[in-house]
Tab-separated table of C-alpha atoms and ligand atoms in Angstrom:
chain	number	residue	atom	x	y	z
A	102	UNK	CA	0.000	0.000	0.000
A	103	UNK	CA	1.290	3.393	-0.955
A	104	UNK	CA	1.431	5.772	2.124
A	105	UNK	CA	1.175	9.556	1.053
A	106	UNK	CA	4.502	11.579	1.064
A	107	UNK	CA	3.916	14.485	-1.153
A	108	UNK	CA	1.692	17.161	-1.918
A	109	UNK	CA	2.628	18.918	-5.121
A	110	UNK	CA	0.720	22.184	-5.891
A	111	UNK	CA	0.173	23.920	-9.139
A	112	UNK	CA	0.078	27.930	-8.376
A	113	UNK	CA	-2.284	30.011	-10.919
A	114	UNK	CA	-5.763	29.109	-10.162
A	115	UNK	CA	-5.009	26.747	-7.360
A	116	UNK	CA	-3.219	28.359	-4.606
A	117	UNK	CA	-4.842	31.677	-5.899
A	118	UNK	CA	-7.180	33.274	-8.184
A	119	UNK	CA	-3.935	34.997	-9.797
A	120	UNK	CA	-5.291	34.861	-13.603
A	121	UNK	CA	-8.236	37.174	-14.242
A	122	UNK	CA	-7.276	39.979	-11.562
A	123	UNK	CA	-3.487	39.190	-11.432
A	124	UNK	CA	-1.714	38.002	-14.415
A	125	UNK	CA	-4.616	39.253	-17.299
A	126	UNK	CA	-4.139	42.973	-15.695
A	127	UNK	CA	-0.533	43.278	-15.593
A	128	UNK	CA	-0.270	42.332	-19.050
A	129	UNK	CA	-2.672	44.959	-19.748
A	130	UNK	CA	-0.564	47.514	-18.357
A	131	UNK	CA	2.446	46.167	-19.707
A	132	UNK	CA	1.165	46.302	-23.537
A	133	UNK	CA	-0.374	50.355	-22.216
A	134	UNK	CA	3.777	50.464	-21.361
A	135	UNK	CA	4.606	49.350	-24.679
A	136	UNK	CA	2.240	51.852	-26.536
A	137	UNK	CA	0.175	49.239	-28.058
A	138	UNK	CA	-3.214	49.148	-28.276
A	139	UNK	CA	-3.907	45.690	-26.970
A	140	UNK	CA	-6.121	44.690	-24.310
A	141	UNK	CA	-7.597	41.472	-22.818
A	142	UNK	CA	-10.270	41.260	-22.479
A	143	UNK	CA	-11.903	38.919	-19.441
A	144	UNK	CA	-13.414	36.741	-22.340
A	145	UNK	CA	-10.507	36.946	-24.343
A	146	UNK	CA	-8.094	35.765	-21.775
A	147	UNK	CA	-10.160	33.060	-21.285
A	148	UNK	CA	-9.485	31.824	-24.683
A	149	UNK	CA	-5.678	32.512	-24.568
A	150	UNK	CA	-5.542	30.612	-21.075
A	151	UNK	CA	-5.882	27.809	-24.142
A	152	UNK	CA	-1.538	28.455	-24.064
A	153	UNK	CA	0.389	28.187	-20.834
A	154	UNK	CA	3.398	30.652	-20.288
A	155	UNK	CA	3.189	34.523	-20.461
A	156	UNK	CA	5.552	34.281	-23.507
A	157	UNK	CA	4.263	31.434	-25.642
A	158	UNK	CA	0.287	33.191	-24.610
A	159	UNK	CA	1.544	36.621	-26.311
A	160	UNK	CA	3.707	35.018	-29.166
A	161	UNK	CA	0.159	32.594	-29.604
A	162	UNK	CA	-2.094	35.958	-29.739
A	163	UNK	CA	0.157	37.653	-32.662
A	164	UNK	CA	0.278	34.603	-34.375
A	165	UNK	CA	-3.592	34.080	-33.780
A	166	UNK	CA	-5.191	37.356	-33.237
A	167	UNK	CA	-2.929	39.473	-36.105
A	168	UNK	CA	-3.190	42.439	-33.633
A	169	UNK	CA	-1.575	45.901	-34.667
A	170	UNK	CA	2.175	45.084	-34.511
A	171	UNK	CA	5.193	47.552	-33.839
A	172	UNK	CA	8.503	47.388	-35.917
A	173	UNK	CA	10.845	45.274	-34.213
A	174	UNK	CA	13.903	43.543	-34.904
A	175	UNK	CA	13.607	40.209	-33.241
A	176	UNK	CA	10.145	38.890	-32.074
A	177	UNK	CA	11.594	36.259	-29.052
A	178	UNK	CA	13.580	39.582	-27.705
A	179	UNK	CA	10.473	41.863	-28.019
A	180	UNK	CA	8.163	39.314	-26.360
A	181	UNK	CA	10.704	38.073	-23.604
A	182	UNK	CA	10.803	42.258	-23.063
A	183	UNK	CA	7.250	42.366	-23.028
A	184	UNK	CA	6.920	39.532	-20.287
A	185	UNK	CA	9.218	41.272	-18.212
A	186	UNK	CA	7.687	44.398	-17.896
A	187	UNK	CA	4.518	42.208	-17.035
A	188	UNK	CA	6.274	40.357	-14.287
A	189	UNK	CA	7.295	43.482	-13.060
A	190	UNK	CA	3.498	44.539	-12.759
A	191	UNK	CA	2.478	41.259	-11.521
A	192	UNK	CA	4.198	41.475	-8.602
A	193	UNK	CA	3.721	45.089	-7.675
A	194	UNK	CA	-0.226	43.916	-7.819
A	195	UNK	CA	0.525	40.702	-5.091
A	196	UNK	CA	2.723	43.072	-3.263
A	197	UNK	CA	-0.412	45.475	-2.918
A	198	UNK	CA	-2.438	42.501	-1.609
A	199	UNK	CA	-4.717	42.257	-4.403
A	200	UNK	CA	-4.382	38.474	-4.686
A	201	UNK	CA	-5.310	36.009	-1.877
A	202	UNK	CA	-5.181	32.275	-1.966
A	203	UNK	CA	-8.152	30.035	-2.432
A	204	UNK	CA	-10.163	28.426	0.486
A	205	UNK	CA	-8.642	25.931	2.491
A	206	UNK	CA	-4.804	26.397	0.733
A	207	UNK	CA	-3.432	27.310	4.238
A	208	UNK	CA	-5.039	24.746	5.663
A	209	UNK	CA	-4.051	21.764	3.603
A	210	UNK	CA	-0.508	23.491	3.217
A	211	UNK	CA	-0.244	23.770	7.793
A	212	UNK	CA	-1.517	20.209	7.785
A	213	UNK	CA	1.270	18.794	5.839
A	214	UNK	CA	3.795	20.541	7.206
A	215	UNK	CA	2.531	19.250	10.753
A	216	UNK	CA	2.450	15.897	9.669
A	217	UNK	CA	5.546	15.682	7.953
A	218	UNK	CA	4.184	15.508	4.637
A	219	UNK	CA	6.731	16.835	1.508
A	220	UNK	CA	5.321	19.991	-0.622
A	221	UNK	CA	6.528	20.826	-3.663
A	222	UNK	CA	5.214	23.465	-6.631
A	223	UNK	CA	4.649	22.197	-10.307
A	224	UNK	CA	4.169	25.737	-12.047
A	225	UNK	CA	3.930	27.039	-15.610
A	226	UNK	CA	4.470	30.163	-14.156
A	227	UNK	CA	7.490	32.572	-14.326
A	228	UNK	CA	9.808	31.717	-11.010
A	229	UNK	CA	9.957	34.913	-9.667
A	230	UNK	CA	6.450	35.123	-9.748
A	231	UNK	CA	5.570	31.732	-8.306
A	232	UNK	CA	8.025	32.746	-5.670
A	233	UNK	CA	6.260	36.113	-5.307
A	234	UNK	CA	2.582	35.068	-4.503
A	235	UNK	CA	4.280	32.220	-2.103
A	236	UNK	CA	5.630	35.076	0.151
A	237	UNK	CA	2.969	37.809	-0.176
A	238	UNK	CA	-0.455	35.616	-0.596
A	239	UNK	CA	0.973	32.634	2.528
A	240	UNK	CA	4.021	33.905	4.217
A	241	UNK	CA	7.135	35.388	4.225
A	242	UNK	CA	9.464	32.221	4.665
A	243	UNK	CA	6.388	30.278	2.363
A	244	UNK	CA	9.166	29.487	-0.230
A	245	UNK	CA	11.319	27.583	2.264
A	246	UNK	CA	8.666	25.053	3.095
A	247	UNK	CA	8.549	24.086	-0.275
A	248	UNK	CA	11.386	21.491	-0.472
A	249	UNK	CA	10.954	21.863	-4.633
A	250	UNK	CA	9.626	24.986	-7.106
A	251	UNK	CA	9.786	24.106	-10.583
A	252	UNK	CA	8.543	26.819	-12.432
A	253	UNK	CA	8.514	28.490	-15.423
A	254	UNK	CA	11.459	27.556	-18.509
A	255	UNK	CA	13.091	24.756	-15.776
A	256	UNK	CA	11.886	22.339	-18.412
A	257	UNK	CA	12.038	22.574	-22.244
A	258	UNK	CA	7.918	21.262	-22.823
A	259	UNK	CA	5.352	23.423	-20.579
A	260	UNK	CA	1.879	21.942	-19.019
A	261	UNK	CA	0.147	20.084	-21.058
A	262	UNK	CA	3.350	18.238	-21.161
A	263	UNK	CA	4.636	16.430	-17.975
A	264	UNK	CA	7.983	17.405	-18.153
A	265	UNK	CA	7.359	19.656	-14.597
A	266	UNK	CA	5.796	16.755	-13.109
A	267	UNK	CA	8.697	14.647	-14.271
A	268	UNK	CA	11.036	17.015	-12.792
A	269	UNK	CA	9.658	17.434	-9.295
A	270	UNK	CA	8.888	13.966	-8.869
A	271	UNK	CA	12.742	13.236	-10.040
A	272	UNK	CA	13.748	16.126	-7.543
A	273	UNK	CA	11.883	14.576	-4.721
A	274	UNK	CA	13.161	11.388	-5.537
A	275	UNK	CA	9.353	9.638	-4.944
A	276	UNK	CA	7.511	7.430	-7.254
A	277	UNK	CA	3.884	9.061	-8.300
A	278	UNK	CA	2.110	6.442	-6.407
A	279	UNK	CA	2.998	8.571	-3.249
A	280	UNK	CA	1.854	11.546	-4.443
A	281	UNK	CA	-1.032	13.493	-4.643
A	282	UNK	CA	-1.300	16.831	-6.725
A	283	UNK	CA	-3.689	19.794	-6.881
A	284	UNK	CA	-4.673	21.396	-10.035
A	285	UNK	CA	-7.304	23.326	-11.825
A	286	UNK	CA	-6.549	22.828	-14.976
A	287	UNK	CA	-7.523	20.236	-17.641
A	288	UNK	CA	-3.826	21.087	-19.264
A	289	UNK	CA	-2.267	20.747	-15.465
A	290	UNK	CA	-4.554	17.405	-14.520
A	291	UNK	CA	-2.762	16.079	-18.088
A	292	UNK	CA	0.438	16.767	-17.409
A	293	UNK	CA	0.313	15.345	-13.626
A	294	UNK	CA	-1.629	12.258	-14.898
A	295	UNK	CA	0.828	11.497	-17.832
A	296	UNK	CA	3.308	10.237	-15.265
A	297	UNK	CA	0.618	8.432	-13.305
A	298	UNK	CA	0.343	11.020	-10.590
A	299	UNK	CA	-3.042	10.957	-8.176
A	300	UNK	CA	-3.993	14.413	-9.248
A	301	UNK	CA	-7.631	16.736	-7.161
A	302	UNK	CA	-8.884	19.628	-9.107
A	303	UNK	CA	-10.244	22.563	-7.394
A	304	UNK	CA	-12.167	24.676	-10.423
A	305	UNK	CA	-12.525	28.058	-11.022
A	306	UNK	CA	-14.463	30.344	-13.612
A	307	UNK	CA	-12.286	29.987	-16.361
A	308	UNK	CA	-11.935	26.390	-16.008
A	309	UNK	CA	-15.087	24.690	-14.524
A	310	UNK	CA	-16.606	23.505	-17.750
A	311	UNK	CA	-12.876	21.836	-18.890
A	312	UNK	CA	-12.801	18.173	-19.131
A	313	UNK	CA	-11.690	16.436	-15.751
A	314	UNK	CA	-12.596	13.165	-17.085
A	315	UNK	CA	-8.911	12.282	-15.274
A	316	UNK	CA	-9.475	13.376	-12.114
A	317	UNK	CA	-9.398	11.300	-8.684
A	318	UNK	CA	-11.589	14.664	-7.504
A	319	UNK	CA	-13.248	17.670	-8.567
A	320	UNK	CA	-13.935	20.019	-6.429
A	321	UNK	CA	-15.531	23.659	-6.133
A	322	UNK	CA	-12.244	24.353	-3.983
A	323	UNK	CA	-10.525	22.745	-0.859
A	324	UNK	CA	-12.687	23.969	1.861
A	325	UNK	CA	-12.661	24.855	5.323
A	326	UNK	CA	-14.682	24.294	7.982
A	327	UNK	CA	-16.564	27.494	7.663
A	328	UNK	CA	-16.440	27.416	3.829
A	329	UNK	CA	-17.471	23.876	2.717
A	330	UNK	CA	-16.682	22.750	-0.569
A	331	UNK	CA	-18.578	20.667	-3.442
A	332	UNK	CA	-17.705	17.581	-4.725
A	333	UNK	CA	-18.359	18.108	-8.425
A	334	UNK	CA	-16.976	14.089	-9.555
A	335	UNK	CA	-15.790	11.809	-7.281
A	336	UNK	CA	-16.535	10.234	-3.708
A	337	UNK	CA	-18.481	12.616	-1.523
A	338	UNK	CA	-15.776	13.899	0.998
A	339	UNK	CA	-16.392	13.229	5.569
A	340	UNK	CA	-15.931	16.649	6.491
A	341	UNK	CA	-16.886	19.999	4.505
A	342	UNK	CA	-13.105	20.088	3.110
A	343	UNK	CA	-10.059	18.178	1.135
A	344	UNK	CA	-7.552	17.102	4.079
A	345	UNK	CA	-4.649	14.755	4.384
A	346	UNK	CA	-6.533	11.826	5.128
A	347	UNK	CA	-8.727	12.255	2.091
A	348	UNK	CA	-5.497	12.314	-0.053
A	349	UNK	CA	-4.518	8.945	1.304
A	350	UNK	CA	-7.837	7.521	0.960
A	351	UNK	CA	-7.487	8.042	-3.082
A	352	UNK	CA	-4.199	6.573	-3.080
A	353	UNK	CA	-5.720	3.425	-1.852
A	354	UNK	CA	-8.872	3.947	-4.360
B	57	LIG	C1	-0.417	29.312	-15.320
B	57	LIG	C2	0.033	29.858	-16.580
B	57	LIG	C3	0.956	31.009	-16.593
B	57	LIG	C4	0.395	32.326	-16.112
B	57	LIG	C5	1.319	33.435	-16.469
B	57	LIG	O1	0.488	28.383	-14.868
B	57	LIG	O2	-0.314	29.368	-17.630
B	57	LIG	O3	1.334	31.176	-17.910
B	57	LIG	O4	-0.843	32.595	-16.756
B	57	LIG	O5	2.577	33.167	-16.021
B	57	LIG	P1	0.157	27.284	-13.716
B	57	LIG	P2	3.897	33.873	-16.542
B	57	LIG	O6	-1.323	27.008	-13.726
B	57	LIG	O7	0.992	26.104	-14.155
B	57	LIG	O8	0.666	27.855	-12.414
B	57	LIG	O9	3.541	35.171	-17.217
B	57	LIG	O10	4.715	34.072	-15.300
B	57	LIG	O11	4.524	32.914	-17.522
């Protein structure tokens, strides 16, 4: 029987609501920066949340969109610019507290750590930034009780791919069968399934009608005691929320 020894969390969507408020606004501001006219749209970012990474999502919306373009000399130096001024935004916004983390995240995240339990981040997301919300949305010294953060270009193939899952569960230096991740993505629940990892899903707007066919559990979020979750697929859950013991139950499914 597999005993549980990691939690690995994805970051946008899961630990906070850091797309529609958080990352869709700064790049906003950063294209207002650039003197172009662009702007996503709430919709629209919903459709370009279709391409994980700040730089392949822009590089996907010139290709896709044919939006007015400036005069530049190399495209992958304009863009990686372009992302960099956005990071720079991004984390101005978590450092003005605009972004907490989802229901129950603290929780789940003080349980482990009590019982001994490994964390570890799987992130599309830029590095600093993962690192960013860590310390302004949880705490401080957050980072440190994360034994591994892969985020960001530390692989060559981004979620859908499982190269990040590959590489935490190779840093860690645990089979999948004694993990559990949280995602709420269908392109994150691929990439943590395609090496055979137990992955839960806590939704959110932009994602809730993806396919989560994969899932061990879909839920509305991870609950607390005074904020109970739903069970959207999967076995109805003791106690209003997601907690250790319910991550070891679906090892043993
Ligand atoms: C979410 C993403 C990221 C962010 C933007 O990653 O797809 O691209 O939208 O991040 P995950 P950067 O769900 O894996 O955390 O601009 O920093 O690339």
């Amino acid at each position: 029987m597999s005993d549980l020894k990691a939690l690995i969390f994805d970051v946008d969507g899961t630990l906070a609501e850091t797309e529609r408020d958080g990352h869709r606004v700064a790049f906003n501001q950063a294209f207002a920066y650039a003197g172009l006219t662009w702007q996503w749209s709430e919709p629209l970012y919903g459709e370009l949340l279709a391409v994980s990474g700040g730089k392949e999502r822009i590089r996907y919306f010139i290709e896709t969109y044919a939006p007015p373009l400036p005069q530049v000399e190399s495209w992958s130096t304009f863009i990686a610019e372009l992302h960099q001024v956005k990071s720079t935004y991004y984390s101005e916004r978590l450092r003005q507290g605009k972004i907490e983390l989802r229901p129950g995240v603290q929780r789940l995240i003080s349980e482990a750590i009590a019982a001994q339990v490994r964390l570890a981040i799987a992130t599309t997301s830029r590095y600093e930034n993962a690192i960013a919300l860590l310390e302004t949305a949880l705490d401080q010294n957050a980072p440190q009780w994360f034994e591994v953060i892969a985020a960001g270009d530390i692989v060559p193939n981004k979620k859908p791919a499982s190269d990040i899952y590959n590489f935490v569960l190779s840093q860690l230096q645990l089979p999948a069968h004694q993990c559990v991740a949280i995602e709420d993505t269908e392109h994150g629940l691929v990439a943590a399934t395609g090496v055979n990892i137990t992955t839960v899903v806590t939704v959110n707007r932009y994602t809730q009608k993806q396919d989560f066919a994969l899932a061990a559990l879909v839920l509305s979020h991870l609950g607390d005691a005074h904020n109970p979750c739903q069970v959207l697929q999967g076995k109805t859950l003791e106690n209003s929320y997601f907690d250790l013991e319910n991550a070891r139950s679906l090892l043993h499914r």
